[in-house]
XYZ file of C-alpha atoms in Angstrom:
684
model
C 70.549 25.678 52.051
C 69.459 23.471 49.799
C 68.915 24.745 45.933
C 65.406 23.647 44.605
C 65.792 23.095 40.796
C 63.003 22.251 37.782
C 63.353 18.717 35.906
C 63.922 20.276 32.421
C 62.299 17.712 29.281
C 66.060 18.230 27.805
C 69.255 17.559 29.684
C 71.687 18.982 27.908
C 74.911 16.315 30.001
C 77.582 14.385 27.653
C 77.010 14.934 24.257
C 78.243 13.213 20.973
C 81.399 13.773 19.231
C 81.440 14.070 15.667
C 83.848 11.199 15.737
C 81.374 9.571 17.604
C 79.049 9.645 14.530
C 81.424 8.588 12.013
C 82.329 5.779 13.709
C 78.396 4.475 13.495
C 77.707 6.292 10.681
C 80.642 3.786 9.404
C 79.439 0.359 10.693
C 76.003 1.461 9.619
C 76.715 1.847 6.227
C 78.368 -1.655 5.670
C 75.212 -3.185 8.161
C 72.256 -1.449 5.842
C 74.111 0.520 3.426
C 72.464 3.751 2.175
C 69.607 4.926 0.210
C 71.529 5.167 -2.671
C 72.917 1.349 -2.725
C 70.675 -2.022 -3.976
C 71.685 -3.729 -1.058
C 73.922 -4.085 2.944
C 76.774 -5.266 2.655
C 77.215 -7.201 5.798
C 73.563 -7.158 6.752
C 73.838 -7.348 11.147
C 71.548 -10.542 11.418
C 71.624 -13.741 10.938
C 69.328 -17.360 10.442
C 68.553 -21.159 9.155
C 66.684 -21.226 6.795
C 65.960 -25.296 6.033
C 69.690 -26.420 5.739
C 71.040 -23.439 4.509
C 72.303 -20.329 6.046
C 70.913 -16.482 5.674
C 74.345 -15.702 4.983
C 74.280 -17.850 1.492
C 70.811 -16.671 0.975
C 69.567 -13.106 1.445
C 72.352 -12.279 -2.179
C 69.674 -14.283 -4.032
C 66.200 -12.996 -2.502
C 64.498 -10.050 -3.977
C 65.562 -6.152 -2.272
C 63.197 -3.648 -1.485
C 63.845 -0.606 0.743
C 61.998 2.201 1.596
C 62.102 5.694 2.170
C 63.037 7.289 5.550
C 60.363 8.236 8.104
C 61.277 11.356 10.346
C 60.180 11.746 13.729
C 62.052 14.090 15.931
C 65.850 13.085 15.565
C 65.378 9.567 14.550
C 65.244 8.593 11.263
C 63.048 5.008 10.106
C 63.145 3.139 6.837
C 62.558 -0.392 6.254
C 65.055 -3.457 4.026
C 63.058 -6.356 2.733
C 64.450 -9.582 1.751
C 62.036 -12.107 -0.440
C 62.471 -15.482 -1.208
C 61.177 -15.704 -4.309
C 60.311 -19.715 -4.013
C 58.957 -19.532 -0.355
C 57.007 -16.117 -0.083
C 59.130 -15.544 2.872
C 59.763 -11.457 3.893
C 62.774 -10.606 5.739
C 61.920 -6.897 6.716
C 64.576 -5.001 8.721
C 63.046 -1.858 10.707
C 66.310 0.070 11.313
C 66.361 3.729 13.061
C 69.263 5.602 12.939
C 69.878 9.046 15.016
C 70.986 12.434 14.212
C 71.813 13.194 17.608
C 73.901 10.537 19.597
C 75.932 8.094 17.866
C 73.443 5.039 17.974
C 71.398 2.789 15.671
C 68.660 0.383 16.306
C 66.757 -2.540 14.414
C 64.307 -4.716 14.630
C 64.029 -7.917 12.464
C 60.160 -8.386 10.901
C 60.216 -11.880 9.193
C 56.456 -13.038 7.411
C 55.144 -15.604 5.455
C 53.644 -14.346 2.075
C 52.921 -17.825 0.228
C 50.668 -19.988 0.383
C 51.978 -22.857 2.298
C 54.349 -23.551 6.138
C 57.740 -22.329 4.807
C 61.094 -24.289 5.972
C 62.079 -24.172 9.521
C 63.514 -21.046 10.292
C 66.202 -21.881 13.331
C 68.883 -20.174 15.541
C 67.496 -16.822 14.510
C 69.857 -14.138 15.625
C 68.681 -9.925 15.629
C 72.635 -9.375 15.924
C 75.385 -10.705 14.215
C 77.886 -8.564 13.164
C 81.050 -7.440 14.434
C 83.647 -4.557 15.093
C 87.462 -3.817 14.062
C 90.505 -4.812 16.562
C 93.517 -6.520 15.832
C 94.347 -9.133 17.908
C 96.855 -7.490 19.622
C 94.472 -5.570 20.591
C 93.035 -5.967 23.967
C 88.532 -6.282 24.980
C 87.126 -6.733 27.751
C 82.991 -7.155 27.879
C 81.245 -5.024 30.832
C 77.972 -6.232 31.587
C 75.848 -5.993 35.330
C 74.332 -9.034 37.244
C 70.443 -9.093 37.180
C 67.949 -8.881 40.139
C 67.855 -12.524 41.546
C 66.642 -11.266 45.143
C 70.671 -10.917 45.745
C 72.600 -8.099 47.559
C 74.408 -8.352 44.596
C 72.243 -7.362 41.851
C 72.806 -5.170 38.968
C 76.712 -5.871 40.713
C 79.301 -4.432 37.803
C 81.019 -7.486 35.931
C 83.279 -7.465 33.441
C 85.500 -10.344 31.071
C 87.935 -10.343 29.106
C 88.371 -11.300 25.375
C 92.612 -10.788 26.219
C 94.730 -9.496 23.829
C 96.866 -12.021 21.791
C 97.996 -15.010 23.517
C 98.741 -18.312 21.935
C 99.594 -21.897 23.247
C 102.198 -23.656 22.016
C 100.421 -25.764 18.697
C 99.323 -21.295 17.815
C 95.997 -21.977 19.148
C 94.484 -18.390 20.876
C 93.752 -18.784 24.329
C 92.539 -15.783 25.639
C 90.485 -15.563 28.576
C 86.606 -15.686 28.169
C 86.362 -17.007 23.876
C 83.490 -16.894 23.713
C 82.102 -14.753 25.992
C 78.450 -15.899 26.870
C 75.767 -14.073 28.862
C 72.312 -14.659 28.810
C 69.329 -14.626 30.774
C 67.216 -17.432 33.423
C 64.110 -18.370 32.964
C 62.203 -16.935 30.541
C 62.444 -13.521 32.680
C 64.609 -10.556 30.441
C 66.754 -9.346 33.300
C 67.107 -12.451 35.366
C 70.708 -13.449 35.898
C 71.622 -10.759 33.342
C 70.715 -7.506 32.360
C 70.205 -7.238 28.410
C 72.815 -4.744 28.391
C 76.952 -4.700 27.495
C 79.582 -2.630 27.010
C 82.656 -3.844 24.930
C 85.616 -1.994 25.455
C 88.156 -1.977 23.077
C 90.301 0.554 24.852
C 89.688 4.133 23.874
C 86.442 3.255 21.745
C 83.853 0.766 22.182
C 80.491 -0.306 21.536
C 77.385 -0.366 24.246
C 74.357 -2.499 22.970
C 70.839 -3.199 24.877
C 68.514 -5.977 23.749
C 64.779 -5.083 23.672
C 63.190 -8.652 24.978
C 61.443 -9.456 27.874
C 61.226 -12.576 27.621
C 64.453 -15.378 27.207
C 67.558 -14.027 25.066
C 71.560 -14.671 24.987
C 74.833 -13.522 23.759
C 77.739 -14.214 22.458
C 81.344 -12.419 22.063
C 84.470 -13.868 21.054
C 87.094 -12.954 18.965
C 88.405 -13.466 15.270
C 92.479 -12.059 13.269
C 90.171 -9.028 12.450
C 86.991 -8.117 14.595
C 85.488 -8.378 17.817
C 82.652 -10.725 16.534
C 78.741 -10.583 18.825
C 75.920 -12.721 18.612
C 72.578 -12.200 20.172
C 69.002 -13.396 20.486
C 66.213 -15.466 21.351
C 67.861 -18.430 23.830
C 65.905 -20.784 21.738
C 63.829 -20.564 17.710
C 63.117 -23.701 15.693
C 59.730 -23.261 14.476
C 58.139 -23.220 10.834
C 56.064 -19.910 9.480
C 52.189 -20.769 8.397
C 50.867 -18.731 5.532
C 50.401 -14.856 6.704
C 52.738 -15.751 9.891
C 54.930 -13.238 11.156
C 56.708 -12.727 13.815
C 59.288 -9.978 15.455
C 63.239 -10.386 17.099
C 64.547 -8.762 20.165
C 65.413 -5.076 19.413
C 68.908 -4.146 18.984
C 70.821 -1.290 20.319
C 74.340 -0.026 19.255
C 75.379 3.468 20.378
C 79.238 4.197 19.604
C 81.547 5.860 22.594
C 85.520 7.247 22.154
C 87.708 8.090 25.151
C 86.910 6.774 28.473
C 84.220 3.868 29.196
C 82.226 5.833 31.527
C 81.885 8.719 28.701
C 79.848 5.761 27.030
C 78.250 4.805 29.806
C 76.520 8.961 29.985
C 75.823 8.790 26.209
C 73.633 6.061 27.205
C 72.203 7.174 30.081
C 70.891 10.408 28.149
C 70.382 8.504 24.534
C 67.956 6.446 26.917
C 66.571 9.899 29.002
C 65.224 11.100 25.104
C 64.496 8.096 22.958
C 63.489 5.309 25.221
C 62.085 6.503 28.492
C 58.119 6.408 29.367
C 55.772 9.326 28.092
C 52.877 11.110 30.726
C 50.604 13.080 28.868
C 52.934 13.610 25.904
C 56.343 13.661 28.273
C 58.727 12.564 29.593
C 58.021 10.392 32.920
C 59.773 11.886 35.964
C 60.104 8.876 38.328
C 58.057 8.834 41.372
C 58.048 9.360 45.103
C 55.443 7.162 46.352
C 54.284 5.993 49.988
C 54.197 2.080 49.365
C 51.363 -0.346 51.835
C 50.392 -3.469 51.821
C 47.167 -3.875 50.300
C 44.988 -6.114 52.542
C 43.798 -2.938 54.947
C 40.842 -1.194 55.152
C 39.524 1.252 52.465
C 39.221 3.879 55.268
C 42.980 3.387 56.399
C 43.824 3.318 52.566
C 42.064 7.090 52.772
C 43.597 8.218 56.069
C 47.491 7.045 55.244
C 46.591 9.250 51.743
C 45.088 12.290 53.937
C 48.390 12.186 56.557
C 50.657 12.821 53.431
C 48.481 15.455 52.492
C 47.413 17.397 55.816
C 51.320 18.058 56.764
C 51.571 19.198 53.205
C 54.401 16.661 52.034
C 55.296 16.310 48.440
C 53.983 12.644 47.267
C 52.688 12.014 44.085
C 50.958 7.974 44.451
C 49.601 6.451 47.357
C 50.586 3.018 46.602
C 48.228 -0.292 47.342
C 50.190 -3.132 46.758
C 49.441 -6.510 46.548
C 46.294 -8.164 48.770
C 43.714 -6.066 48.082
C 42.041 -8.379 45.799
C 39.840 -11.731 46.076
C 38.001 -12.995 49.035
C 40.932 -13.736 51.576
C 40.402 -13.244 55.338
C 40.071 -9.700 55.880
C 41.575 -9.026 59.460
C 43.395 -5.907 61.100
C 47.355 -6.240 60.621
C 47.582 -8.073 57.592
C 50.844 -8.157 55.197
C 52.564 -10.487 53.000
C 53.167 -13.137 55.472
C 50.544 -13.876 57.106
C 47.682 -13.230 54.678
C 47.399 -16.025 51.422
C 46.763 -13.386 49.054
C 49.365 -15.454 47.051
C 45.690 -17.779 45.990
C 43.652 -15.227 44.996
C 46.154 -13.808 41.606
C 43.562 -14.094 39.176
C 40.545 -13.151 40.965
C 41.336 -8.883 40.130
C 37.709 -7.741 42.264
C 38.451 -5.612 45.385
C 38.000 -8.026 48.500
C 34.508 -6.582 49.838
C 35.963 -7.241 53.529
C 38.800 -4.424 53.026
C 36.865 -2.259 49.434
C 32.993 -2.998 50.381
C 32.484 -0.113 47.711
C 35.101 -1.408 45.689
C 38.154 0.702 44.295
C 36.839 3.930 43.552
C 36.093 5.633 46.999
C 39.364 5.500 47.707
C 40.382 6.505 43.836
C 38.059 9.145 44.537
C 39.303 10.626 47.964
C 42.726 10.308 46.718
C 42.259 12.585 43.905
C 39.919 15.330 45.365
C 43.295 15.274 47.705
C 45.496 15.765 44.518
C 47.304 12.465 45.613
C 48.330 9.464 42.612
C 46.756 6.298 42.968
C 49.126 3.157 42.051
C 47.358 -0.510 42.506
C 49.684 -3.735 42.277
C 47.959 -6.019 40.081
C 49.734 -9.719 38.442
C 47.810 -10.396 35.294
C 49.947 -12.825 33.942
C 49.622 -15.447 36.739
C 46.851 -17.194 37.312
C 46.300 -19.239 40.452
C 44.284 -22.627 40.282
C 40.405 -22.314 40.733
C 40.168 -18.328 40.737
C 37.456 -17.120 38.564
C 39.354 -16.928 35.123
C 40.408 -20.713 35.110
C 36.714 -21.498 35.269
C 35.962 -19.300 32.708
C 38.509 -18.814 30.126
C 40.212 -22.207 30.382
C 41.244 -21.947 26.514
C 43.255 -18.756 27.390
C 45.717 -20.065 30.050
C 48.542 -21.856 29.708
C 49.709 -24.815 32.410
C 48.627 -25.646 34.865
C 52.326 -25.993 36.700
C 52.036 -26.737 40.443
C 49.032 -24.213 41.142
C 49.866 -21.668 39.062
C 48.579 -21.195 35.051
C 50.350 -18.194 32.913
C 47.906 -15.916 31.661
C 48.050 -16.624 27.178
C 48.860 -12.766 26.134
C 49.691 -14.454 22.404
C 45.432 -15.369 22.192
C 44.260 -11.944 20.712
C 40.807 -12.429 22.080
C 42.861 -12.584 25.598
C 44.836 -9.855 25.394
C 42.357 -7.472 24.753
C 39.772 -9.114 27.054
C 42.434 -8.501 30.099
C 43.255 -4.663 28.275
C 40.135 -3.961 28.850
C 39.495 -5.039 32.063
C 42.637 -3.053 33.328
C 41.089 0.100 31.513
C 38.213 -0.619 33.342
C 39.936 -1.136 36.538
C 42.222 2.547 36.055
C 39.063 3.930 34.929
C 37.473 3.055 38.127
C 39.615 3.619 40.673
C 41.325 7.158 39.135
C 44.628 4.778 38.575
C 47.049 6.924 37.976
C 50.254 4.295 38.278
C 49.623 0.566 37.031
C 51.832 -1.562 38.857
C 52.719 -4.952 36.848
C 54.498 -7.566 39.146
C 55.092 -11.269 38.028
C 56.501 -13.548 40.013
C 56.866 -16.909 38.083
C 59.222 -17.941 35.553
C 57.405 -18.453 32.514
C 60.002 -20.665 29.885
C 58.547 -23.777 31.139
C 55.123 -22.770 30.065
C 56.655 -21.515 26.496
C 58.577 -24.998 26.443
C 55.371 -26.923 26.994
C 52.908 -25.084 24.828
C 55.644 -25.348 21.696
C 55.559 -28.189 18.816
C 58.908 -29.588 17.820
C 58.771 -27.193 15.027
C 57.206 -23.944 16.277
C 59.919 -23.552 19.214
C 59.813 -20.024 20.214
C 56.654 -19.009 18.757
C 54.564 -19.295 22.489
C 57.266 -16.673 23.996
C 57.147 -14.158 20.804
C 53.398 -14.459 20.550
C 53.201 -13.955 24.769
C 55.896 -10.894 24.651
C 54.520 -9.105 21.705
C 51.199 -9.405 22.981
C 52.792 -7.891 26.387
C 53.718 -5.194 24.156
C 50.644 -4.963 22.334
C 49.045 -4.609 25.672
C 50.579 -1.760 27.354
C 51.257 0.196 24.356
C 47.027 0.212 24.531
C 46.657 0.687 27.732
C 48.990 4.159 27.291
C 47.266 4.637 24.354
C 43.583 4.834 26.054
C 45.169 6.289 29.806
C 47.843 9.423 28.167
C 48.366 10.609 31.806
C 48.893 6.229 33.201
C 52.595 5.284 34.192
C 53.189 1.461 34.334
C 55.929 0.206 37.235
C 57.243 -2.682 35.839
C 57.936 -5.074 38.703
C 59.229 -8.792 38.504
C 59.701 -10.229 41.576
C 61.734 -7.274 42.014
C 63.095 -5.678 38.930
C 63.724 -9.064 36.834
C 61.966 -7.323 33.208
C 64.287 -4.516 32.832
C 64.875 -4.028 29.036
C 65.263 -1.642 26.167
C 61.345 -2.034 25.204
C 60.612 -1.811 29.265
C 61.685 0.644 29.800
C 60.586 2.501 27.334
C 57.063 1.757 28.137
C 57.828 1.467 31.998
C 59.547 2.241 34.996
C 61.262 0.678 37.751
C 60.076 1.648 40.427
C 60.680 -1.977 43.043
C 64.074 -2.673 41.722
C 64.630 -5.798 43.574
C 62.610 -7.960 46.155
C 66.126 -7.842 48.611
C 64.935 -4.566 49.779
C 62.078 -6.218 51.038
C 61.193 -6.324 54.771
C 62.304 -7.652 57.394
C 65.649 -8.440 55.461
C 66.246 -4.746 54.043
C 69.672 -3.682 53.967
C 71.736 -0.203 52.703
C 74.045 -1.406 51.309
C 72.177 -3.526 49.001
C 70.728 -0.191 48.252
C 73.468 0.704 47.459
C 74.946 -1.186 44.912
C 71.864 -0.760 42.663
C 72.189 2.619 42.474
C 75.995 2.259 41.612
C 75.239 -1.156 38.932
C 71.974 -0.539 37.791
C 73.152 3.603 36.991
C 75.186 3.128 34.586
C 73.039 1.437 32.157
C 69.326 2.783 33.107
C 68.674 6.549 34.626
C 65.528 6.175 35.926
C 64.515 3.717 38.532
C 63.933 4.187 42.320
C 65.503 2.923 45.643
C 63.686 1.841 49.036
C 63.827 4.327 52.258
C 61.830 1.741 55.283
C 62.858 3.573 58.579
C 63.813 6.930 60.210
C 67.246 7.261 58.974
C 68.899 9.577 57.853
C 71.625 7.060 56.337
C 69.282 4.779 55.069
C 67.129 7.378 53.081
C 70.184 8.805 51.014
C 71.529 5.529 50.123
C 68.061 5.445 48.624
C 68.119 9.126 46.994
C 67.893 8.749 43.105
C 65.532 10.231 40.829
C 62.675 8.859 42.563
C 61.741 6.958 45.919
C 59.803 4.561 47.671
C 58.693 5.305 51.400
C 57.332 2.257 54.067
C 56.123 3.002 56.977
C 54.986 -0.441 58.486
C 53.840 0.500 61.674
C 52.035 3.699 60.213
C 49.828 1.402 58.460
C 48.163 -0.461 61.541
C 47.786 2.770 63.330
C 48.111 6.328 61.714
C 49.612 7.911 64.856
C 52.828 5.303 64.295
C 54.547 7.287 61.959
C 57.948 8.891 60.724
C 59.072 12.164 62.914
C 57.171 14.870 60.386
C 60.487 17.513 60.949
C 62.855 14.505 60.069
C 60.464 13.382 57.177
C 60.110 16.788 55.329
C 63.496 17.760 55.715
C 64.496 14.689 53.460
C 62.263 14.940 51.275
C 62.395 18.483 50.642
C 66.481 17.169 50.102
C 64.998 14.591 47.820
C 63.638 17.414 45.545
C 66.735 19.188 45.713
C 68.622 16.478 44.351
C 66.620 14.563 42.339
C 67.383 16.146 38.376
C 71.226 16.167 39.150
C 70.138 12.156 38.912
C 69.361 12.907 35.854
C 72.888 14.465 34.110
C 76.403 12.384 34.243
C 77.153 9.170 36.523
C 80.348 9.043 38.083
C 81.223 6.343 40.546
C 83.405 7.651 42.300
C 85.122 4.188 44.337
C 85.095 1.025 42.839
C 82.406 -1.336 43.755
C 82.163 -3.218 46.352
C 79.454 -4.779 48.773
C 82.019 -4.834 51.708
C 80.766 -3.465 55.161
C 83.851 -2.070 55.793
C 83.969 0.038 52.585
C 82.429 3.349 51.830
C 80.176 4.249 48.897
C 80.523 7.598 46.856
C 79.083 8.612 43.530
C 78.897 12.282 41.237
C 76.038 12.991 39.487
C 77.217 16.141 37.361
C 75.072 18.681 35.045
C 76.891 20.254 33.010
C 74.210 22.234 30.924
C 73.410 23.532 34.707
C 77.164 23.689 35.996
C 75.833 22.385 39.094
C 75.905 19.080 40.627
C 76.033 16.688 43.879
C 79.130 14.132 45.231
C 77.285 11.802 48.145
C 79.673 10.056 50.074
C 78.228 6.979 52.460
C 80.407 4.930 55.260
C 79.276 2.041 55.730
C 78.594 0.449 59.300
C 82.292 -1.146 59.597
C 84.304 1.198 57.884
C 87.537 1.861 59.309
C 88.115 5.259 57.734
C 86.691 8.319 58.922
C 87.984 10.618 55.049
C 88.440 10.363 51.438
C 89.200 12.536 49.005
C 87.635 11.849 45.629
C 88.707 13.519 42.210
C 85.594 14.408 40.643
C 84.989 14.379 36.925
C 83.554 16.493 34.297
C 84.234 20.379 35.783
C 85.220 22.900 34.237
C 89.294 23.393 34.862
C 89.162 26.743 35.246
C 85.866 27.443 36.963
C 85.516 28.188 40.644
C 82.830 26.202 42.283
C 81.494 26.503 45.577
C 80.823 23.377 47.415
C 77.542 23.511 49.954
C 77.691 20.913 52.663
C 73.554 19.859 52.777
C 73.936 19.358 56.901
C 75.919 22.541 57.878
C 76.603 25.900 57.452
C 79.322 27.719 55.466
C 80.528 27.394 51.659
C 83.869 26.343 50.338
C 85.272 27.678 47.207
C 87.512 25.135 44.822
C 88.394 25.082 41.071
C 87.612 22.728 38.916
C 90.861 21.672 38.483
C 91.239 21.395 41.730
C 88.306 19.187 42.434
C 89.979 17.099 39.593
C 93.843 16.902 40.515
C 93.848 17.104 44.373
C 90.643 16.196 44.847
C 87.630 16.997 47.513
C 88.270 15.750 51.110
C 85.060 14.672 52.744
C 84.949 13.548 56.356
C 82.300 10.978 57.859
C 82.469 10.572 61.689
C 79.606 8.193 61.748
C 79.319 4.592 61.221
C 77.082 4.463 59.369
C 77.296 8.068 58.018
C 76.911 9.949 55.297
C 77.897 13.402 53.273
C 74.999 15.230 50.703
C 77.963 18.040 48.486
C 76.250 20.690 46.102
C 78.730 21.612 43.941
C 77.762 24.442 40.851
C 80.143 27.334 39.225
C 80.377 30.601 40.929
C 79.468 33.308 39.071
């Protein structure tokens, strides 16, 4: 009954309109000029330099523009302003795209002089605006970040208002300015670093690529919606030869509906900002997650069971607890072991792995299964080996923890080599990097008063350098980016990695299907590649976690391989996942308003216009009094006839695209909770 389709490299989904490309080109011409112009009219960044703002300085500085370089549909060029007095070079690396109405850039500041620079203060990678008269309405759409809460990634909106004045004539619109920011040094803790400025029938989506602290502000003037974004704090001098970079900024222009903008963003990210494995866009995997504090022969037995049953599995996931000198015991888990005391001692626990990781990696490799291994390489617990061997490479301690300083090139190289050797030893196909600490206080303690922001800049750029080198050495490697569950999701990390564990709110025993549905809805508007989790033999729970991939957990199976989910049920569900995963790469249409109430429904549509196919998934929650709904579908050809099949029953329903968009598709669910998965495709 299920139709299997292959995941293609290119997903022909919503495409850019000529007018959207024109809007992007027009804005870019004002911000960055063109190859024929000597200088940009309105550079979209700013900083203080000494006692003067950059807007009063750049016109007098020497300016050069490089020729464009080509990389597929991307065109890159550098614009450089140089202060003749101090030698400060301000270089903006700009990328424009031929296939999307998008532009992005990174600002680099370098001291090419022979003395320390004056103070660089309040560096804003984005400081620009978009024309909109006062009477025009504007809203900022964004999302919660991940904080181990049921509302992780929930969609949020704040109004910049239409024109409102108090009796004295001052404008009093709601939320002027609107301020968004991260928490404690992790980019998607608190707020996801993506936003959509909705100006009615058009708008601009922005994204930040910075895996530390950031802040963004939005406000109105008489003629514009203004945006400013950058690191949360910068107040620093540069020494001779020093160079720093800013967060990466992406702007994508859209027209029509706001949701169209989100779908343009999803496709842009799939094409230009997704991790690569062996030169191709990585596929979100199917993984089986186990606690690492288990005996090697059991890990091998877990993989063998999946292999012998012929069940699709990309990676056997060995989580924390596999390392250090904790007591080896039956039935260890995250709560009854002291795994956290050994973070920083990345040697396989001889009680669990007497032969190291190699026997497990070799066995899984022979079965054709990938090996996913958890590490937390930036956190170092007190009295672990690196605190004694290389204290000069650590920041802290604060409490019991140190921060491994990736800003020191020698330290970063040692860690990169160490991880690379571990990957080789264990045939590691997916390196899972967790980060269960807030780095902000470590960075702040390390900064001198005239170097505020420097420790963070060095650490974050060191993180990118380490990941880039690992990926270059191991082209078949996938990086799973976890940080207490989804707290480091930004444009830079999703270009190199994938969040396979979106939120720690799904940790046993507090797992909730409603939270999983909320993550799919909220995060899916911005980030197309991530995976949910199913931890029980329950079709409603499994479908609540459907996506381009999935994490499966079986806690009793970890103790005894006889205690597994029913094989026919698991096979049917995983076949279903493989049948739908490619649709999750298409256009995303939430069919109901976002809600986390137990008496509501979740429902969404994923459409692949290039295939003329898609799915509708509806989930009736346990306390919903409503047994039916009739959503109106999006993105369909009104003149085409569509065949609609229920994944659970026989028979085909025929409706036109016009009927599905106007009258809607009636969906009945008798069970509380319950689910319906519907496939549709254009009739021949």
